[in-house]
Coordinates of C-alpha atoms in Angstrom, one line a residue:
M73 CA 32.1 13.4 25.0
T74 CA 28.9 15.4 24.3
Y75 CA 25.6 13.8 23.0
R76 CA 25.9 15.9 19.9
L77 CA 29.4 14.5 19.1
L78 CA 28.2 11.0 19.8
S79 CA 25.1 11.5 17.5
G80 CA 27.4 12.8 14.7
L81 CA 29.7 9.8 15.1
I82 CA 26.8 7.3 15.0
D83 CA 25.3 9.0 11.9
R84 CA 28.7 8.5 10.1
L85 CA 28.9 4.8 10.8
P86 CA 28.9 2.6 7.6
P87 CA 25.5 1.4 6.4
E88 CA 26.5 -2.2 6.5
G89 CA 27.9 -2.0 10.1
H90 CA 26.3 -3.8 13.1
Y91 CA 24.5 -0.7 14.5
K92 CA 22.9 0.5 11.3
T93 CA 22.0 -3.0 10.2
A94 CA 20.2 -3.5 13.6
V95 CA 18.4 -0.2 13.2
R96 CA 17.4 -0.9 9.6
D97 CA 16.2 -4.4 10.5
S98 CA 14.1 -3.1 13.3
L99 CA 12.1 -0.9 11.0
S100 CA 9.0 -2.2 9.2
D101 CA 8.5 -1.5 5.5
A102 CA 5.8 1.0 6.4
Q103 CA 8.1 2.8 8.9
L104 CA 10.9 2.9 6.4
G105 CA 8.6 4.2 3.7
E106 CA 7.3 6.9 6.0
A107 CA 10.8 8.0 6.9
I108 CA 11.8 8.1 3.2
A109 CA 8.6 10.1 2.3
A110 CA 9.2 12.5 5.1
N111 CA 12.9 12.8 4.0
R112 CA 13.9 11.9 7.5
A113 CA 15.9 8.8 6.6
T114 CA 19.6 9.2 6.9
P115 CA 21.6 7.8 4.1
G116 CA 22.8 4.8 6.1
H117 CA 19.3 3.7 7.3
G118 CA 17.5 1.7 4.8
P119 CA 19.7 1.0 1.8
W120 CA 21.6 -2.2 1.8
S121 CA 25.3 -2.5 1.2
H122 CA 26.5 -3.1 -2.3
T123 CA 27.1 -6.8 -1.6
D124 CA 23.6 -7.3 -0.2
L125 CA 22.1 -5.7 -3.4
L126 CA 24.3 -8.0 -5.6
I127 CA 23.2 -11.1 -3.7
A128 CA 19.5 -10.1 -4.0
A129 CA 20.1 -9.5 -7.8
L130 CA 21.7 -12.9 -8.1
I131 CA 18.8 -14.6 -6.3
D132 CA 16.4 -12.8 -8.7
S133 CA 18.4 -14.0 -11.7
V134 CA 18.5 -17.6 -10.5
N135 CA 14.7 -17.6 -9.9
T136 CA 14.1 -16.1 -13.3
L137 CA 16.3 -18.7 -15.0
R138 CA 14.6 -21.5 -13.1
H139 CA 11.2 -20.1 -14.2
A140 CA 12.4 -20.0 -17.9
V141 CA 13.6 -23.6 -17.7
I142 CA 10.3 -24.7 -16.3
A143 CA 8.4 -22.8 -19.0
V144 CA 10.5 -24.3 -21.8
A145 CA 9.7 -27.8 -20.4
G146 CA 6.0 -26.9 -21.0
V147 CA 4.9 -26.5 -17.4
K148 CA 3.0 -23.4 -16.6
A149 CA 4.3 -21.7 -13.5
K150 CA 3.8 -18.4 -11.8
E151 CA 6.5 -15.8 -12.4
P152 CA 8.9 -15.5 -9.5
K153 CA 8.5 -12.6 -7.1
P154 CA 11.6 -10.3 -6.6
Y155 CA 13.6 -10.9 -3.5
P156 CA 12.4 -8.5 -0.8
R157 CA 14.5 -5.4 -0.4
P158 CA 14.1 -2.8 2.4
G159 CA 11.7 0.0 1.4
V160 CA 10.6 -1.8 -1.8
G161 CA 7.2 -3.4 -2.1
L162 CA 5.4 -1.2 0.3
A163 CA 1.6 -1.8 0.7
E164 CA 0.9 1.7 -0.4
R165 CA 3.2 3.4 -2.9
V166 CA 4.3 6.9 -1.8
V167 CA 3.8 9.1 -4.8
D168 CA 4.8 12.7 -4.9
P169 CA 2.2 14.7 -6.9
R170 CA 4.8 17.1 -8.1
G171 CA 6.7 14.3 -9.8
T172 CA 3.5 13.0 -11.4
A173 CA 2.7 16.5 -12.7
M174 CA 6.2 17.0 -14.0
L175 CA 6.1 13.6 -15.9
A176 CA 2.7 14.5 -17.4
A177 CA 4.0 17.8 -18.6
R178 CA 7.1 16.2 -20.2
R179 CA 4.9 13.6 -21.8
Q180 CA 2.6 16.3 -23.3
R181 CA 5.6 18.3 -24.6
H182 CA 7.0 15.1 -26.2
L183 CA 3.6 14.4 -27.9
D184 CA 3.4 18.1 -29.1
R185 CA 6.8 17.8 -30.7
Q186 CA 6.0 14.6 -32.4
T187 CA 2.7 16.0 -33.7
A188 CA 4.5 19.2 -35.0
A189 CA 7.2 17.0 -36.7
Q190 CA 4.5 14.9 -38.4
T191 CA 2.4 17.9 -39.6
P192 CA 3.3 18.8 -43.2
Q193 CA 4.7 22.3 -43.4
P194 CA 3.3 24.7 -46.1
Q195 CA 5.9 25.3 -48.8
G196 CA 6.5 28.9 -49.5
G197 CA 7.8 30.3 -52.7

């Protein structure tokens, strides 16, 4: 077996398998964020399995419900923090300036259309 074939087989292992879980867990949030920003992260390194995401969502829902019950009782409590997920909550957000420029352009086009729709049109006749 060649190293190239072995590398191809490893890349195709399931994301929630033992190997990719160990690799994902060994990366810090900063390293994972850098890999995603550099577009070097393979699809299986970083994202959780569907079951893991559902469990994290369930934990968030229970914490939110608990916070609501405490608030109804009249006790002031801090809002619960979301359960940590890989690659989320990085110390520094990775922002692509092209995406920011595209959103700004769309926002401006939307405002221009709203302004044009609200401007009274002269009646000809």
